[in-house]
Amino acid sequence: MLQQVKNKNLNDSIGEEKLELLLEEASLNGSRRRERYPDSRFFGYFCSYWPEEIVLAAGYEPLRLFPAPIQAVPASLPAYCCSLARGCLSRAEKGDYADLAGTGFAHTCDTMQCLGGIWQAVAGHVDNTLQCVPPVLLEAPGARRYYLTELQNLLSKIGRLTGREPGKIDLIRALDLCRQIRRQAAELDKMRPYLPSPLVPALLRAGQVMPGTEFSAALERVIPVLKERMAEPGDRCRVLVTGAVLENDSLFKMVEDLGGRVVADDMCTGYRHYYDQLSQPDTPDPLEAIVQRAANMPPCPCRSRGHDYRINYLEQLALEKNAAGAVLVIRKYCEPHAWDAVPAAEQLRKSGIRTMVLELEGADVGGQERTRLQAFLESI
Amino acid sequence: MAEQRRYRPLASTRQLEKTMTRYYALTRYHRLWGRPLRRPLAWVTSGAPVELLLAFNIHPVYPENYGAICGTRKVSAKLCKVAEAAGYSQDLCSYARSHIGSIMRPDLAPMGGLPRPDLLVACNNICGTVLKWYEALARIFNVPLLVLDTPYLPGEVTGHAVGYVHEQLKEMAADLEKITGRRFDARGLEKRLLLSKETISLWREIREFCRAEPSPLNAPDLFIHMAPIVVLRGTKQSLKYYRQLRDEVKHRVDQGLGAVENEKIRLVWDNIAIWYRLFAFFKDFSQRGACFVTDTYSGGWAVELSPGDPLESLASTYTEIFLNRSLEFRARQMIDLIKDFNAHGFVMHSNRSCKPYSLVQEVIRRQVMRETGVPGLMVEADMADSRVFANEPVKNRVQAFIETLEA
Ligand code: SF4
Ligand code: SF4
């Protein structure tokens, strides 16, 4: 009995330690990767459609690139471009990514399409900038076959960086790790309503800026600790948040401070990044599995599964999670999300969910946003 | 003080006006008679494979061309405001905003807005915007939306990309059979392609004439006279029109007549025109003897059709459109234009509305200057929304640029 209690205390304290570690990783956003993981070689990417499995299979660690907290203005991009592209490019120009094995661009919006070319041309990454163009229409005839070839080509390209093209075994191992992480992320997502709003997004972000195996091992310890901390949200106002990239948790923290609780998340850097149809049978071909997952993910505004799919998905998600309000986050100059905000707001409002469109320069929220959010939450 | 120079008008402009007026009159007619005659009216993007639609007797209408009309008539800002009030961000493409504004407030719109569509066809070879824009239209009108996904080409054109587009075109043909109740007519499509091909070669020929010194045409001519090749591509009317224009331009070259009197400086233009200042903007140049002898924008419609069977040809032609290609490709294109047209400099319109066109321009500008040794000027504006145009600073930069060229 005593031994059991001791073990539990020990597990708890390891869990606490790992929780600290993950939160620290989330706040560092990969900036101290070299000293913390000297044995890992990282490979940068921007978008959740970037096939991380291929990076892992090549022996690299995927690292999601986030803009620096203080924005520099790179000369190569005009001011009317989103701060994600500008902020990351200025980091690249400064040499912040010189240690990366490469950078991957999955084609999404017009801005990323342009950034891929600029990256190659000015950031000194001529040979190790890899581009992959998933289909926009995920269910169009020929889309899967096309994407499969695109992935095969990517495999060869990454093979040229490492000197050896990853084989099927490497891919299966990578896929297994990703699936395990995605299962854990799904578990975290379920716990979201019972935990403080900024916690789950921070943990999910940590998984995008540190080695996968370490992340998964840490989560294994952290999840039981969190389970113990779960508490009913009480009369906190339940909110859905959707948008592209948030490089910190300041919005989630503000929602929590103002008496709200983020119960549903459709951020690119949040749960959408990990979404997997967990029931899907194991496909024998790992590349086929990547194609299938991409087709089944809730689409971002740059992809389409029929023109109302995403809007219906958001509505369903809000209803399922019993959200009373929705915050549609738009990064300034981000066109795809700005477009979708119009029909999404309309449809969510129609189904009785109060909705606000919040335009942000970056991820930070300030006094102005606080006033708006407060009024919004009070109105629910 | 620079002496006043005259700008030589084209006689074909009258024919152009007639052709376009007739096209828009026909468009209105189609709204009324299209259904009973089984000739639906489709709103299509400028890079859509229109020959396929024409083979189904569909009448295509181009909201982008309409956006340019709104810009030229200086009503875009007003229409954009209407769309913005409905929630569309000011950072979205101004063609899209003014078009959506024209649907909401036809009373403010040129020609009372475009006639309602029976069908929407979007191809994302020019940008990601069109997908979102047409999704919005599909919600407003509740009519079928057909999308053709032409994967962006970061390098050379690939077989699997073209194969994918080809597959979709086959499905599009099957969808159009259902929508129109007509059978897909491969011969009809071939005929349309042939018409397009001939029109394209005329447009190419006209553009090639501008290698002459002095150049017979200036950029505003190109921008205005490109309208038929956009909206009447694949028709006899456009063929007829460009024959006439070709003859006039050839005559100018034979006679040594330049568009700009005393042409001294030859320039290349990059990006969509600044429609609301089309003549005012270029006047500052022409008055100093500077002529824009070619451009990348209206050149987008001068690309020859790819070989192969009709659907294959459509698949590669429409995938290879320049806005669907890499920065490197676009830089090469600019360098070639400067060399081929013997240009002394180039001007890039950094167009807030059009991100795929504009975000890469600064890198291209530097590369082109490095490789050709000619200077390039960047001017920030918007193609249709005049609210973002800052006249004085632009004027000053233009002046300084011309002075460098003159020196
Ligand atoms: S924030 Fe928007 S515009 Fe910027 S890269 Fe992401 S999707 Fe593109
Ligand atoms: S974003 Fe550019 S290419 Fe797309 S519709 Fe607007 S102007 Fe045309």
Coordinates of C-alpha atoms in Angstrom, one line a residue, chain A residues 75-82 93 107-108 110-115 117-118 120-122 131-138 140-147 149-150 153 157 300-304 306-308 311 330 332-336 338-343 359, chain B residues 86-93 96-97 100 124 126-129 131-133 135-136 138-139 143 145 147-149 151-154 158 160-161 164 167-168 171 323-325 327-328 330 349-363 366-367 380-381:
Chain A
A75 CA 12.8 44.0 -47.3
S76 CA 11.7 41.2 -49.6
L77 CA 8.0 41.3 -48.7
P78 CA 5.6 44.2 -48.9
A79 CA 3.8 45.5 -45.7
Y80 CA 0.5 44.1 -46.9
C81 CA 1.6 40.5 -46.2
C82 CA 0.6 38.5 -43.1
E93 CA 17.3 36.4 -43.2
H107 CA 1.2 24.7 -50.8
T108 CA -1.7 26.5 -49.1
D110 CA -1.0 32.6 -52.1
T111 CA 1.2 34.0 -49.4
M112 CA 2.9 30.7 -48.6
Q113 CA 3.2 30.0 -52.3
C114 CA 5.2 33.2 -52.7
L115 CA 7.1 32.8 -49.5
G117 CA 10.0 31.0 -53.7
I118 CA 11.4 33.9 -51.7
Q120 CA 14.7 29.8 -51.8
A121 CA 15.9 33.0 -53.4
V122 CA 16.9 35.2 -50.5
Q131 CA 7.9 22.2 -51.9
C132 CA 5.0 19.9 -51.9
V133 CA 1.7 20.7 -53.5
P134 CA -1.2 18.8 -52.1
P135 CA -4.5 19.0 -54.1
V136 CA -6.8 21.8 -53.2
L137 CA -9.8 19.7 -54.0
L138 CA -9.2 16.8 -51.7
A140 CA -11.6 15.6 -56.9
P141 CA -11.1 12.7 -59.4
G142 CA -7.4 11.9 -59.6
A143 CA -6.6 14.0 -56.5
R144 CA -5.4 11.0 -54.5
R145 CA -3.3 9.6 -57.3
Y146 CA -1.8 13.0 -57.9
Y147 CA -1.0 13.5 -54.2
T149 CA 3.0 10.9 -56.7
E150 CA 3.7 14.3 -55.1
N153 CA 8.7 12.8 -55.3
K157 CA 13.9 15.0 -52.7
C300 CA -8.4 24.7 -43.7
P301 CA -9.9 27.5 -45.8
C302 CA -7.3 26.9 -48.5
R303 CA -8.6 23.4 -49.2
S304 CA -12.0 22.3 -50.2
G306 CA -17.3 21.0 -51.3
H307 CA -17.9 24.6 -50.6
D308 CA -19.8 24.4 -47.4
I311 CA -18.5 26.0 -42.4
I330 CA -7.9 36.4 -38.6
K332 CA -4.2 40.8 -40.6
Y333 CA -3.8 40.3 -44.4
C334 CA -4.7 36.6 -44.2
E335 CA -7.1 36.2 -47.1
P336 CA -8.3 32.6 -46.8
A338 CA -10.9 36.4 -43.9
W339 CA -13.0 35.0 -46.7
D340 CA -14.4 32.1 -44.5
A341 CA -15.1 34.4 -41.6
V342 CA -18.1 35.9 -43.5
P343 CA -20.1 32.7 -44.1
E359 CA -8.5 40.5 -36.4
Chain B
A86 CA -21.2 43.0 -45.2
G87 CA -18.1 41.7 -43.5
Y88 CA -15.6 41.2 -46.4
S89 CA -12.2 42.4 -45.2
Q90 CA -10.6 45.4 -46.9
D91 CA -7.6 43.2 -47.5
L92 CA -9.3 41.0 -50.0
C93 CA -8.9 41.3 -53.7
A96 CA -13.8 40.3 -55.7
R97 CA -15.0 43.0 -53.3
I100 CA -19.7 41.3 -54.5
N124 CA -7.3 28.4 -59.3
I126 CA -4.3 32.5 -61.1
C127 CA -4.8 32.6 -57.3
G128 CA -6.4 31.0 -54.3
T129 CA -8.7 34.0 -54.0
L131 CA -11.8 29.6 -55.0
K132 CA -13.1 31.6 -52.0
W133 CA -14.7 34.3 -54.1
E135 CA -17.6 29.8 -53.0
A136 CA -19.1 33.0 -51.8
A138 CA -22.2 29.8 -54.9
R139 CA -23.8 30.6 -51.5
V143 CA -26.2 27.5 -58.4
L145 CA -20.0 25.6 -58.8
V147 CA -13.8 24.1 -59.7
L148 CA -10.7 23.1 -61.6
D149 CA -7.7 22.6 -59.4
P151 CA -1.7 22.5 -58.8
Y152 CA 0.9 25.2 -58.4
L153 CA 4.1 24.4 -60.2
P154 CA 7.2 25.2 -58.0
T158 CA 4.9 17.6 -64.2
H160 CA 1.1 13.9 -62.6
A161 CA -0.1 17.5 -62.2
Y164 CA -4.7 15.3 -62.4
E167 CA -9.0 13.8 -64.9
Q168 CA -10.9 16.8 -63.5
E171 CA -15.4 15.1 -64.9
L323 CA 0.7 33.1 -62.2
N324 CA 0.8 29.4 -61.4
R325 CA 4.6 29.3 -61.7
L327 CA 9.4 33.0 -58.7
E328 CA 12.3 31.8 -60.8
R330 CA 8.6 34.8 -63.4
H349 CA 3.0 47.7 -59.7
S350 CA 3.0 46.3 -56.2
N351 CA -0.7 45.5 -56.2
R352 CA -2.2 45.1 -52.7
S353 CA -5.1 43.2 -54.1
C354 CA -3.2 40.5 -55.9
K355 CA -0.9 38.7 -53.5
P356 CA 0.3 35.9 -55.9
Y357 CA 1.3 38.5 -58.4
S358 CA 2.9 40.9 -56.0
L359 CA 4.5 39.3 -53.0
V360 CA 7.4 38.0 -55.1
Q361 CA 8.0 41.2 -57.0
E362 CA 10.7 42.7 -54.8
V363 CA 12.9 39.6 -55.1
R366 CA 16.5 42.7 -57.6
Q367 CA 17.3 39.7 -59.6
E380 CA 2.5 50.6 -54.5
A381 CA -1.1 50.8 -55.5

